[in-house]
Amino acid sequence: MIDKKVLLCTHCDLDGASCAIVTKNTFKDVTNVHVSAGDGLTKYIRHLQETPFLVNNYDMVTVQDLSLDTALFADLMGVFQVAHFEGEFLMLDHHESSNPIADEENGVIIDMSMCGAALAQKYMQETYKVDLSHLDELIKLTNDYDLWVHKYKESKQLNILLENYMGRSTPEKGVKAFVDIYHKGFCYDKITSLEKKIILNRFEEIQKTFDELEVMELGDDTKIGFAFIEGSMLNDIAAKVFKHSDYQVIITFYPNRTGGSIRVADGSPLNLGKLLPLLEKKLGIKGGGHPHAAAYNIPSISYKMTLAS
């Protein structure tokens, strides 16, 4: 392992957890901070702006899978300037919104062909010559789930285990617990009977939620549906809606939050990664993601007005 003290800031989801596992398998001393994209990331950068010299405790600061846009990237660079940070900076991302700031010579690497953890594994193995092949199964399943491919049933099961830990405490503490437990990789054949029971119970809960779900059409003769779906069930519920209906797009709004997610059925020409930046300019919606999966946040306006627009 590489003898560096590293501050990692990454997403509070399965891809972010796997990014942390990859980074912890590469460097000896890693402090992993997990935040939500959007507001969570903004708050953390504001925290660094208030305490800029914190970064000088580390040899490297790396930001992975967080969809930094040009403005947030500039804020982060401002932190380094104030602190006179002389360590390394590495940004690994795979979101459309980060593409404008790609700069490989200065450690900003964007590759939209794979999830953040797959990019991290590829980069660490090529750059530091470390063997991370024991994480191959974990990365394969993370990539399958994060890019919404869903080719492997085990990827959903892996995410269910993460959600279980996130539900026990705060999301960040839950992700960190997951990282500690699966830091050497994941193999479905080796999970415990308790973990299998957790997965089974979750699938039953998802099916019950789907059976009771009310999907509302947005406009006449449209293939766009709107529903209130609890965030951790979103991918599974949306997949079921597409399978059992003619909807091509599902827009969700998370209860008790000012935002939600959008999912697009396979085969649709709609690219959410390109659409969300346009909606930010027109309606103030902040968000980003992949061609078929994206998240959004609506600041200080009625979501009904925004959806109508």
PDB file of C-alpha atoms in Angstrom:
ATOM      1  CA  MET A   1       0.000   0.000   0.000  1.00  0.00           C
ATOM      2  CA  ILE A   2       1.092   3.557  -0.693  1.00  0.00           C
ATOM      3  CA  ASP A   3       2.307   5.506   2.339  1.00  0.00           C
ATOM      4  CA  LYS A   4       0.186   8.638   2.022  1.00  0.00           C
ATOM      5  CA  LYS A   5      -2.296  10.392   4.293  1.00  0.00           C
ATOM      6  CA  VAL A   6      -5.392  10.963   2.163  1.00  0.00           C
ATOM      7  CA  LEU A   7      -8.611  12.931   2.558  1.00  0.00           C
ATOM      8  CA  LEU A   8     -11.318  11.388   0.377  1.00  0.00           C
ATOM      9  CA  CYS A   9     -14.611  13.172  -0.224  1.00  0.00           C
ATOM     10  CA  THR A  10     -17.105  11.019  -2.079  1.00  0.00           C
ATOM     11  CA  HIS A  11     -20.769  10.226  -2.554  1.00  0.00           C
ATOM     12  CA  CYS A  12     -23.022   8.780   0.143  1.00  0.00           C
ATOM     13  CA  ASP A  13     -24.185   5.825  -1.952  1.00  0.00           C
ATOM     14  CA  LEU A  14     -22.968   2.451  -3.234  1.00  0.00           C
ATOM     15  CA  ASP A  15     -20.585   3.974  -5.772  1.00  0.00           C
ATOM     16  CA  GLY A  16     -19.125   6.304  -3.136  1.00  0.00           C
ATOM     17  CA  ALA A  17     -18.743   3.416  -0.690  1.00  0.00           C
ATOM     18  CA  SER A  18     -16.880   1.388  -3.310  1.00  0.00           C
ATOM     19  CA  CYS A  19     -14.706   4.408  -4.151  1.00  0.00           C
ATOM     20  CA  ALA A  20     -13.737   4.499  -0.472  1.00  0.00           C
ATOM     21  CA  ILE A  21     -12.959   0.766  -0.469  1.00  0.00           C
ATOM     22  CA  VAL A  22     -10.727   1.158  -3.523  1.00  0.00           C
ATOM     23  CA  THR A  23      -8.929   4.151  -2.007  1.00  0.00           C
ATOM     24  CA  LYS A  24      -8.469   2.413   1.359  1.00  0.00           C
ATOM     25  CA  ASN A  25      -6.965  -0.572  -0.431  1.00  0.00           C
ATOM     26  CA  THR A  26      -4.478   1.737  -2.158  1.00  0.00           C
ATOM     27  CA  PHE A  27      -3.274   4.085   0.611  1.00  0.00           C
ATOM     28  CA  LYS A  28      -2.308   3.363   4.219  1.00  0.00           C
ATOM     29  CA  ASP A  29      -4.120   6.260   5.891  1.00  0.00           C
ATOM     30  CA  VAL A  30      -7.478   7.376   4.430  1.00  0.00           C
ATOM     31  CA  THR A  31     -10.115   9.629   5.986  1.00  0.00           C
ATOM     32  CA  ASN A  32     -13.294   9.062   3.997  1.00  0.00           C
ATOM     33  CA  VAL A  33     -16.044  11.700   4.071  1.00  0.00           C
ATOM     34  CA  HIS A  34     -19.364  10.795   2.432  1.00  0.00           C
ATOM     35  CA  VAL A  35     -21.814  13.507   1.396  1.00  0.00           C
ATOM     36  CA  SER A  36     -24.850  13.755  -0.843  1.00  0.00           C
ATOM     37  CA  ALA A  37     -24.322  15.328  -4.238  1.00  0.00           C
ATOM     38  CA  GLY A  38     -25.738  18.836  -4.458  1.00  0.00           C
ATOM     39  CA  ASP A  39     -26.528  20.331  -1.051  1.00  0.00           C
ATOM     40  CA  GLY A  40     -24.311  17.936   0.902  1.00  0.00           C
ATOM     41  CA  LEU A  41     -21.310  18.640  -1.278  1.00  0.00           C
ATOM     42  CA  THR A  42     -21.951  22.385  -1.175  1.00  0.00           C
ATOM     43  CA  LYS A  43     -22.097  22.345   2.638  1.00  0.00           C
ATOM     44  CA  TYR A  44     -18.859  20.382   2.896  1.00  0.00           C
ATOM     45  CA  ILE A  45     -17.013  22.781   0.599  1.00  0.00           C
ATOM     46  CA  ARG A  46     -18.395  25.671   2.688  1.00  0.00           C
ATOM     47  CA  HIS A  47     -16.972  23.880   5.744  1.00  0.00           C
ATOM     48  CA  LEU A  48     -13.568  23.696   4.074  1.00  0.00           C
ATOM     49  CA  GLN A  49     -13.801  27.370   3.174  1.00  0.00           C
ATOM     50  CA  GLU A  50     -14.308  28.160   6.878  1.00  0.00           C
ATOM     51  CA  THR A  51     -11.426  25.872   7.930  1.00  0.00           C
ATOM     52  CA  PRO A  52      -9.135  25.863   4.866  1.00  0.00           C
ATOM     53  CA  PHE A  53      -5.999  24.797   6.701  1.00  0.00           C
ATOM     54  CA  LEU A  54      -7.619  21.426   7.437  1.00  0.00           C
ATOM     55  CA  VAL A  55      -6.415  20.208   4.038  1.00  0.00           C
ATOM     56  CA  ASN A  56      -2.793  20.723   5.068  1.00  0.00           C
ATOM     57  CA  ASN A  57      -3.117  17.700   7.371  1.00  0.00           C
ATOM     58  CA  TYR A  58      -3.073  15.497   4.281  1.00  0.00           C
ATOM     59  CA  ASP A  59      -0.638  14.521   1.531  1.00  0.00           C
ATOM     60  CA  MET A  60      -3.515  14.175  -0.908  1.00  0.00           C
ATOM     61  CA  VAL A  61      -7.077  15.413  -1.265  1.00  0.00           C
ATOM     62  CA  THR A  62      -9.230  13.380  -3.631  1.00  0.00           C
ATOM     63  CA  VAL A  63     -12.819  14.007  -4.690  1.00  0.00           C
ATOM     64  CA  GLN A  64     -14.560  11.061  -6.308  1.00  0.00           C
ATOM     65  CA  ASP A  65     -18.012  10.515  -7.826  1.00  0.00           C
ATOM     66  CA  LEU A  66     -19.466  13.848  -6.687  1.00  0.00           C
ATOM     67  CA  SER A  67     -20.425  15.578  -9.927  1.00  0.00           C
ATOM     68  CA  LEU A  68     -18.621  18.864  -9.232  1.00  0.00           C
ATOM     69  CA  ASP A  69     -19.683  21.611 -11.566  1.00  0.00           C
ATOM     70  CA  THR A  70     -17.535  24.554 -12.596  1.00  0.00           C
ATOM     71  CA  ALA A  71     -18.642  26.781  -9.696  1.00  0.00           C
ATOM     72  CA  LEU A  72     -18.055  24.224  -6.931  1.00  0.00           C
ATOM     73  CA  PHE A  73     -14.735  23.245  -8.460  1.00  0.00           C
ATOM     74  CA  ALA A  74     -13.651  26.897  -8.378  1.00  0.00           C
ATOM     75  CA  ASP A  75     -14.697  27.120  -4.709  1.00  0.00           C
ATOM     76  CA  LEU A  76     -12.602  24.059  -3.879  1.00  0.00           C
ATOM     77  CA  MET A  77      -9.579  25.419  -5.719  1.00  0.00           C
ATOM     78  CA  GLY A  78     -10.031  28.620  -3.706  1.00  0.00           C
ATOM     79  CA  VAL A  79      -9.721  26.589  -0.496  1.00  0.00           C
ATOM     80  CA  PHE A  80      -6.379  25.202  -1.675  1.00  0.00           C
ATOM     81  CA  GLN A  81      -5.121  28.684  -2.547  1.00  0.00           C
ATOM     82  CA  VAL A  82      -6.036  30.123   0.861  1.00  0.00           C
ATOM     83  CA  ALA A  83      -4.430  27.171   2.652  1.00  0.00           C
ATOM     84  CA  HIS A  84      -1.351  27.204   0.382  1.00  0.00           C
ATOM     85  CA  PHE A  85      -1.940  23.480  -0.040  1.00  0.00           C
ATOM     86  CA  GLU A  86       1.155  21.797  -1.455  1.00  0.00           C
ATOM     87  CA  GLY A  87      -0.146  18.236  -1.552  1.00  0.00           C
ATOM     88  CA  GLU A  88      -1.680  16.316  -4.439  1.00  0.00           C
ATOM     89  CA  PHE A  89      -5.194  16.818  -5.736  1.00  0.00           C
ATOM     90  CA  LEU A  90      -7.056  14.089  -7.573  1.00  0.00           C
ATOM     91  CA  MET A  91     -10.594  14.243  -8.922  1.00  0.00           C
ATOM     92  CA  LEU A  92     -12.224  11.157 -10.437  1.00  0.00           C
ATOM     93  CA  ASP A  93     -15.724  11.458 -11.834  1.00  0.00           C
ATOM     94  CA  HIS A  94     -18.084  10.071 -14.449  1.00  0.00           C
ATOM     95  CA  HIS A  95     -20.897  12.633 -14.574  1.00  0.00           C
ATOM     96  CA  GLU A  96     -21.791  14.859 -17.506  1.00  0.00           C
ATOM     97  CA  SER A  97     -21.819  17.958 -15.291  1.00  0.00           C
ATOM     98  CA  SER A  98     -18.112  17.513 -14.485  1.00  0.00           C
ATOM     99  CA  ASN A  99     -16.990  17.093 -18.070  1.00  0.00           C
ATOM    100  CA  PRO A 100     -16.270  20.833 -18.632  1.00  0.00           C
ATOM    101  CA  ILE A 101     -13.560  20.823 -15.949  1.00  0.00           C
ATOM    102  CA  ALA A 102     -11.713  17.713 -17.173  1.00  0.00           C
ATOM    103  CA  ASP A 103      -7.960  18.320 -16.992  1.00  0.00           C
ATOM    104  CA  GLU A 104      -5.919  15.123 -16.749  1.00  0.00           C
ATOM    105  CA  GLU A 105      -2.590  16.944 -16.504  1.00  0.00           C
ATOM    106  CA  ASN A 106      -3.807  18.561 -13.278  1.00  0.00           C
ATOM    107  CA  GLY A 107      -5.459  15.490 -11.809  1.00  0.00           C
ATOM    108  CA  VAL A 108      -9.067  16.025 -12.949  1.00  0.00           C
ATOM    109  CA  ILE A 109     -10.085  12.827 -14.733  1.00  0.00           C
ATOM    110  CA  ILE A 110     -13.573  12.351 -16.142  1.00  0.00           C
ATOM    111  CA  ASP A 111     -14.688   9.106 -17.779  1.00  0.00           C
ATOM    112  CA  MET A 112     -18.412   8.642 -18.342  1.00  0.00           C
ATOM    113  CA  SER A 113     -18.072   5.059 -19.579  1.00  0.00           C
ATOM    114  CA  MET A 114     -17.933   3.566 -16.081  1.00  0.00           C
ATOM    115  CA  CYS A 115     -18.976   4.256 -12.500  1.00  0.00           C
ATOM    116  CA  GLY A 116     -16.772   6.212 -10.109  1.00  0.00           C
ATOM    117  CA  ALA A 117     -15.454   3.130  -8.301  1.00  0.00           C
ATOM    118  CA  ALA A 118     -14.515   1.403 -11.563  1.00  0.00           C
ATOM    119  CA  LEU A 119     -12.654   4.546 -12.617  1.00  0.00           C
ATOM    120  CA  ALA A 120     -10.931   4.703  -9.217  1.00  0.00           C
ATOM    121  CA  GLN A 121      -9.832   1.060  -9.451  1.00  0.00           C
ATOM    122  CA  LYS A 122      -8.520   1.560 -12.976  1.00  0.00           C
ATOM    123  CA  TYR A 123      -6.653   4.747 -12.035  1.00  0.00           C
ATOM    124  CA  MET A 124      -5.101   3.347  -8.832  1.00  0.00           C
ATOM    125  CA  GLN A 125      -3.907   0.160 -10.493  1.00  0.00           C
ATOM    126  CA  GLU A 126      -2.396   1.984 -13.465  1.00  0.00           C
ATOM    127  CA  THR A 127      -0.866   4.874 -11.504  1.00  0.00           C
ATOM    128  CA  TYR A 128       0.337   3.191  -8.312  1.00  0.00           C
ATOM    129  CA  LYS A 129       0.835  -0.346  -9.641  1.00  0.00           C
ATOM    130  CA  VAL A 130      -1.263  -1.874  -6.851  1.00  0.00           C
ATOM    131  CA  ASP A 131      -3.178  -5.111  -7.316  1.00  0.00           C
ATOM    132  CA  LEU A 132      -6.861  -4.525  -6.635  1.00  0.00           C
ATOM    133  CA  SER A 133      -8.163  -7.597  -8.432  1.00  0.00           C
ATOM    134  CA  HIS A 134      -9.716  -8.890  -5.184  1.00  0.00           C
ATOM    135  CA  LEU A 135     -12.227  -6.046  -5.580  1.00  0.00           C
ATOM    136  CA  ASP A 136     -13.266  -7.036  -9.114  1.00  0.00           C
ATOM    137  CA  GLU A 137     -16.616  -8.552  -8.080  1.00  0.00           C
ATOM    138  CA  LEU A 138     -17.474  -5.557  -5.884  1.00  0.00           C
ATOM    139  CA  ILE A 139     -16.653  -3.134  -8.692  1.00  0.00           C
ATOM    140  CA  LYS A 140     -18.573  -5.163 -11.294  1.00  0.00           C
ATOM    141  CA  LEU A 141     -21.721  -5.113  -9.156  1.00  0.00           C
ATOM    142  CA  THR A 142     -21.311  -1.442  -8.227  1.00  0.00           C
ATOM    143  CA  ASN A 143     -20.952  -0.496 -11.876  1.00  0.00           C
ATOM    144  CA  ASP A 144     -24.045  -2.555 -12.738  1.00  0.00           C
ATOM    145  CA  TYR A 145     -26.137  -0.837 -10.083  1.00  0.00           C
ATOM    146  CA  ASP A 146     -24.829   2.711 -10.371  1.00  0.00           C
ATOM    147  CA  LEU A 147     -25.180   2.931 -14.150  1.00  0.00           C
ATOM    148  CA  TRP A 148     -28.632   1.372 -13.862  1.00  0.00           C
ATOM    149  CA  VAL A 149     -27.763  -1.608 -16.036  1.00  0.00           C
ATOM    150  CA  HIS A 150     -29.164  -4.189 -13.586  1.00  0.00           C
ATOM    151  CA  LYS A 151     -27.714  -7.161 -15.423  1.00  0.00           C
ATOM    152  CA  TYR A 152     -26.747  -8.886 -12.178  1.00  0.00           C
ATOM    153  CA  LYS A 153     -29.299  -9.530  -9.434  1.00  0.00           C
ATOM    154  CA  GLU A 154     -26.460  -9.461  -6.914  1.00  0.00           C
ATOM    155  CA  SER A 155     -25.947  -5.738  -7.540  1.00  0.00           C
ATOM    156  CA  LYS A 156     -29.396  -4.998  -6.084  1.00  0.00           C
ATOM    157  CA  GLN A 157     -28.645  -7.292  -3.166  1.00  0.00           C
ATOM    158  CA  LEU A 158     -25.385  -5.485  -2.496  1.00  0.00           C
ATOM    159  CA  ASN A 159     -27.171  -2.129  -2.469  1.00  0.00           C
ATOM    160  CA  ILE A 160     -29.806  -3.497  -0.084  1.00  0.00           C
ATOM    161  CA  LEU A 161     -27.063  -4.393   2.389  1.00  0.00           C
ATOM    162  CA  LEU A 162     -25.693  -0.850   2.132  1.00  0.00           C
ATOM    163  CA  GLU A 163     -29.163   0.622   2.711  1.00  0.00           C
ATOM    164  CA  ASN A 164     -29.527  -1.564   5.784  1.00  0.00           C
ATOM    165  CA  TYR A 165     -26.468   0.010   7.366  1.00  0.00           C
ATOM    166  CA  MET A 166     -27.513   3.507   6.305  1.00  0.00           C
ATOM    167  CA  GLY A 167     -30.901   2.987   7.953  1.00  0.00           C
ATOM    168  CA  ARG A 168     -29.390   2.033  11.296  1.00  0.00           C
ATOM    169  CA  SER A 169     -27.789   5.425  11.898  1.00  0.00           C
ATOM    170  CA  THR A 170     -27.003   8.498   9.824  1.00  0.00           C
ATOM    171  CA  PRO A 171     -26.369   7.789   6.115  1.00  0.00           C
ATOM    172  CA  GLU A 172     -22.689   8.738   6.428  1.00  0.00           C
ATOM    173  CA  LYS A 173     -22.105   6.478   9.439  1.00  0.00           C
ATOM    174  CA  GLY A 174     -23.935   3.693   7.634  1.00  0.00           C
ATOM    175  CA  VAL A 175     -21.761   4.005   4.539  1.00  0.00           C
ATOM    176  CA  LYS A 176     -18.618   4.016   6.678  1.00  0.00           C
ATOM    177  CA  ALA A 177     -19.783   0.853   8.467  1.00  0.00           C
ATOM    178  CA  PHE A 178     -20.386  -0.797   5.099  1.00  0.00           C
ATOM    179  CA  VAL A 179     -16.897   0.239   3.927  1.00  0.00           C
ATOM    180  CA  ASP A 180     -15.308  -1.263   7.048  1.00  0.00           C
ATOM    181  CA  ILE A 181     -17.192  -4.561   6.683  1.00  0.00           C
ATOM    182  CA  TYR A 182     -16.657  -5.068   2.938  1.00  0.00           C
ATOM    183  CA  HIS A 183     -13.232  -3.436   2.680  1.00  0.00           C
ATOM    184  CA  LYS A 184     -11.739  -6.633   1.243  1.00  0.00           C
ATOM    185  CA  GLY A 185     -14.433  -7.096  -1.357  1.00  0.00           C
ATOM    186  CA  PHE A 186     -17.823  -8.750  -1.720  1.00  0.00           C
ATOM    187  CA  CYS A 187     -18.893 -12.260  -2.653  1.00  0.00           C
ATOM    188  CA  TYR A 188     -22.577 -13.184  -2.493  1.00  0.00           C
ATOM    189  CA  ASP A 189     -21.758 -16.847  -1.818  1.00  0.00           C
ATOM    190  CA  LYS A 190     -20.091 -15.842   1.442  1.00  0.00           C
ATOM    191  CA  ILE A 191     -22.804 -13.623   2.959  1.00  0.00           C
ATOM    192  CA  THR A 192     -24.381 -14.695   6.225  1.00  0.00           C
ATOM    193  CA  SER A 193     -27.860 -16.087   6.803  1.00  0.00           C
ATOM    194  CA  LEU A 194     -28.778 -12.801   8.506  1.00  0.00           C
ATOM    195  CA  GLU A 195     -27.700 -10.826   5.443  1.00  0.00           C
ATOM    196  CA  LYS A 196     -29.774 -13.121   3.220  1.00  0.00           C
ATOM    197  CA  LYS A 197     -32.793 -12.512   5.469  1.00  0.00           C
ATOM    198  CA  ILE A 198     -32.269  -8.731   5.215  1.00  0.00           C
ATOM    199  CA  ILE A 199     -32.219  -8.997   1.421  1.00  0.00           C
ATOM    200  CA  LEU A 200     -35.356 -11.164   1.297  1.00  0.00           C
ATOM    201  CA  ASN A 201     -37.282  -8.836   3.611  1.00  0.00           C
ATOM    202  CA  ARG A 202     -36.299  -5.839   1.526  1.00  0.00           C
ATOM    203  CA  PHE A 203     -37.465  -7.453  -1.710  1.00  0.00           C
ATOM    204  CA  GLU A 204     -40.820  -8.188  -0.063  1.00  0.00           C
ATOM    205  CA  GLU A 205     -41.054  -4.549   1.063  1.00  0.00           C
ATOM    206  CA  ILE A 206     -40.246  -3.326  -2.447  1.00  0.00           C
ATOM    207  CA  GLN A 207     -42.924  -5.549  -3.967  1.00  0.00           C
ATOM    208  CA  LYS A 208     -45.516  -4.333  -1.447  1.00  0.00           C
ATOM    209  CA  THR A 209     -44.620  -0.702  -2.180  1.00  0.00           C
ATOM    210  CA  PHE A 210     -44.908  -1.299  -5.914  1.00  0.00           C
ATOM    211  CA  ASP A 211     -48.293  -2.980  -5.523  1.00  0.00           C
ATOM    212  CA  GLU A 212     -49.606   0.075  -3.645  1.00  0.00           C
ATOM    213  CA  LEU A 213     -47.870   2.710  -5.789  1.00  0.00           C
ATOM    214  CA  GLU A 214     -49.907   5.431  -7.474  1.00  0.00           C
ATOM    215  CA  VAL A 215     -48.330   6.795 -10.649  1.00  0.00           C
ATOM    216  CA  MET A 216     -49.743  10.040 -12.008  1.00  0.00           C
ATOM    217  CA  GLU A 217     -49.460  11.032 -15.649  1.00  0.00           C
ATOM    218  CA  LEU A 218     -47.960  14.427 -16.426  1.00  0.00           C
ATOM    219  CA  GLY A 219     -50.262  15.720 -19.143  1.00  0.00           C
ATOM    220  CA  ASP A 220     -52.438  13.909 -21.667  1.00  0.00           C
ATOM    221  CA  ASP A 221     -51.199  11.097 -23.873  1.00  0.00           C
ATOM    222  CA  THR A 222     -47.774  11.184 -22.246  1.00  0.00           C
ATOM    223  CA  LYS A 223     -45.296   8.464 -21.417  1.00  0.00           C
ATOM    224  CA  ILE A 224     -44.067  10.404 -18.388  1.00  0.00           C
ATOM    225  CA  GLY A 225     -45.183   9.364 -14.913  1.00  0.00           C
ATOM    226  CA  PHE A 226     -44.788  11.068 -11.530  1.00  0.00           C
ATOM    227  CA  ALA A 227     -44.759   9.313  -8.159  1.00  0.00           C
ATOM    228  CA  PHE A 228     -43.712   9.744  -4.547  1.00  0.00           C
ATOM    229  CA  ILE A 229     -41.078   7.058  -3.952  1.00  0.00           C
ATOM    230  CA  GLU A 230     -38.780   6.653  -0.962  1.00  0.00           C
ATOM    231  CA  GLY A 231     -35.258   7.204  -2.281  1.00  0.00           C
ATOM    232  CA  SER A 232     -33.662   3.876  -1.397  1.00  0.00           C
ATOM    233  CA  MET A 233     -36.368   1.965  -3.335  1.00  0.00           C
ATOM    234  CA  LEU A 234     -36.227   4.153  -6.407  1.00  0.00           C
ATOM    235  CA  ASN A 235     -34.241   1.998  -8.808  1.00  0.00           C
ATOM    236  CA  ASP A 236     -36.162  -1.175  -8.041  1.00  0.00           C
ATOM    237  CA  ILE A 237     -39.575   0.496  -8.179  1.00  0.00           C
ATOM    238  CA  ALA A 238     -38.794   2.365 -11.397  1.00  0.00           C
ATOM    239  CA  ALA A 239     -37.612  -0.852 -13.055  1.00  0.00           C
ATOM    240  CA  LYS A 240     -40.897  -2.526 -12.124  1.00  0.00           C
ATOM    241  CA  VAL A 241     -42.934   0.424 -13.433  1.00  0.00           C
ATOM    242  CA  PHE A 242     -41.144   0.274 -16.799  1.00  0.00           C
ATOM    243  CA  LYS A 243     -41.604  -3.488 -16.996  1.00  0.00           C
ATOM    244  CA  HIS A 244     -45.328  -3.418 -16.280  1.00  0.00           C
ATOM    245  CA  SER A 245     -46.405  -0.192 -18.050  1.00  0.00           C
ATOM    246  CA  ASP A 246     -45.869   1.979 -21.127  1.00  0.00           C
ATOM    247  CA  TYR A 247     -44.091   4.751 -19.216  1.00  0.00           C
ATOM    248  CA  GLN A 248     -40.734   5.800 -20.652  1.00  0.00           C
ATOM    249  CA  VAL A 249     -39.820   8.325 -17.945  1.00  0.00           C
ATOM    250  CA  ILE A 250     -40.499   8.261 -14.207  1.00  0.00           C
ATOM    251  CA  ILE A 251     -40.065  11.479 -12.204  1.00  0.00           C
ATOM    252  CA  THR A 252     -40.065  10.999  -8.450  1.00  0.00           C
ATOM    253  CA  PHE A 253     -40.248  13.404  -5.560  1.00  0.00           C
ATOM    254  CA  TYR A 254     -38.821  12.296  -2.230  1.00  0.00           C
ATOM    255  CA  PRO A 255     -41.181  12.793   0.719  1.00  0.00           C
ATOM    256  CA  ASN A 256     -39.983  15.529   3.108  1.00  0.00           C
ATOM    257  CA  ARG A 257     -37.275  16.721   0.701  1.00  0.00           C
ATOM    258  CA  THR A 258     -37.084  19.397  -1.980  1.00  0.00           C
ATOM    259  CA  GLY A 259     -35.954  17.137  -4.751  1.00  0.00           C
ATOM    260  CA  GLY A 260     -36.049  13.708  -6.260  1.00  0.00           C
ATOM    261  CA  SER A 261     -34.824  11.614  -9.135  1.00  0.00           C
ATOM    262  CA  ILE A 262     -35.612  10.800 -12.723  1.00  0.00           C
ATOM    263  CA  ARG A 263     -35.288   7.434 -14.413  1.00  0.00           C
ATOM    264  CA  VAL A 264     -35.555   6.681 -18.123  1.00  0.00           C
ATOM    265  CA  ALA A 265     -36.448   3.323 -19.650  1.00  0.00           C
ATOM    266  CA  ASP A 266     -33.899   1.412 -21.720  1.00  0.00           C
ATOM    267  CA  GLY A 267     -33.942   2.417 -25.357  1.00  0.00           C
ATOM    268  CA  SER A 268     -35.081   5.989 -24.762  1.00  0.00           C
ATOM    269  CA  PRO A 269     -33.117   8.672 -26.652  1.00  0.00           C
ATOM    270  CA  LEU A 270     -33.432  11.052 -23.682  1.00  0.00           C
ATOM    271  CA  ASN A 271     -30.091  11.828 -22.012  1.00  0.00           C
ATOM    272  CA  LEU A 272     -30.657  13.062 -18.463  1.00  0.00           C
ATOM    273  CA  GLY A 273     -27.001  13.985 -18.070  1.00  0.00           C
ATOM    274  CA  LYS A 274     -27.472  16.606 -20.774  1.00  0.00           C
ATOM    275  CA  LEU A 275     -31.036  17.572 -19.788  1.00  0.00           C
ATOM    276  CA  LEU A 276     -30.444  18.519 -16.134  1.00  0.00           C
ATOM    277  CA  PRO A 277     -27.925  21.318 -16.865  1.00  0.00           C
ATOM    278  CA  LEU A 278     -30.483  22.841 -19.257  1.00  0.00           C
ATOM    279  CA  LEU A 279     -33.191  22.706 -16.586  1.00  0.00           C
ATOM    280  CA  GLU A 280     -30.857  24.449 -14.137  1.00  0.00           C
ATOM    281  CA  LYS A 281     -30.497  27.389 -16.529  1.00  0.00           C
ATOM    282  CA  LYS A 282     -34.214  27.582 -17.278  1.00  0.00           C
ATOM    283  CA  LEU A 283     -35.905  26.670 -13.986  1.00  0.00           C
ATOM    284  CA  GLY A 284     -33.241  26.751 -11.281  1.00  0.00           C
ATOM    285  CA  ILE A 285     -33.267  22.981 -10.862  1.00  0.00           C
ATOM    286  CA  LYS A 286     -29.870  21.744  -9.749  1.00  0.00           C
ATOM    287  CA  GLY A 287     -28.876  18.194 -10.533  1.00  0.00           C
ATOM    288  CA  GLY A 288     -26.963  15.797 -12.672  1.00  0.00           C
ATOM    289  CA  GLY A 289     -26.342  12.171 -13.390  1.00  0.00           C
ATOM    290  CA  HIS A 290     -26.166   9.647 -16.185  1.00  0.00           C
ATOM    291  CA  PRO A 291     -28.141   9.209 -19.424  1.00  0.00           C
ATOM    292  CA  HIS A 292     -30.830   7.044 -17.776  1.00  0.00           C
ATOM    293  CA  ALA A 293     -30.594   8.090 -14.119  1.00  0.00           C
ATOM    294  CA  ALA A 294     -30.272  11.513 -12.497  1.00  0.00           C
ATOM    295  CA  ALA A 295     -31.105  13.389  -9.305  1.00  0.00           C
ATOM    296  CA  TYR A 296     -32.417  16.924  -8.957  1.00  0.00           C
ATOM    297  CA  ASN A 297     -33.011  19.519  -6.267  1.00  0.00           C
ATOM    298  CA  ILE A 298     -35.567  22.352  -6.424  1.00  0.00           C
ATOM    299  CA  PRO A 299     -34.506  25.374  -4.343  1.00  0.00           C
ATOM    300  CA  SER A 300     -37.194  27.503  -2.661  1.00  0.00           C
ATOM    301  CA  ILE A 301     -39.966  27.077  -5.246  1.00  0.00           C
ATOM    302  CA  SER A 302     -42.977  24.848  -5.552  1.00  0.00           C
ATOM    303  CA  TYR A 303     -42.144  21.511  -7.102  1.00  0.00           C
ATOM    304  CA  LYS A 304     -45.633  21.418  -8.656  1.00  0.00           C
ATOM    305  CA  MET A 305     -44.924  24.701 -10.456  1.00  0.00           C
ATOM    306  CA  THR A 306     -41.586  23.369 -11.637  1.00  0.00           C
ATOM    307  CA  LEU A 307     -42.945  20.059 -12.872  1.00  0.00           C
ATOM    308  CA  ALA A 308     -45.747  21.880 -14.668  1.00  0.00           C
ATOM    309  CA  SER A 309     -43.152  24.049 -16.394  1.00  0.00           C
TER     310      SER A 309
END
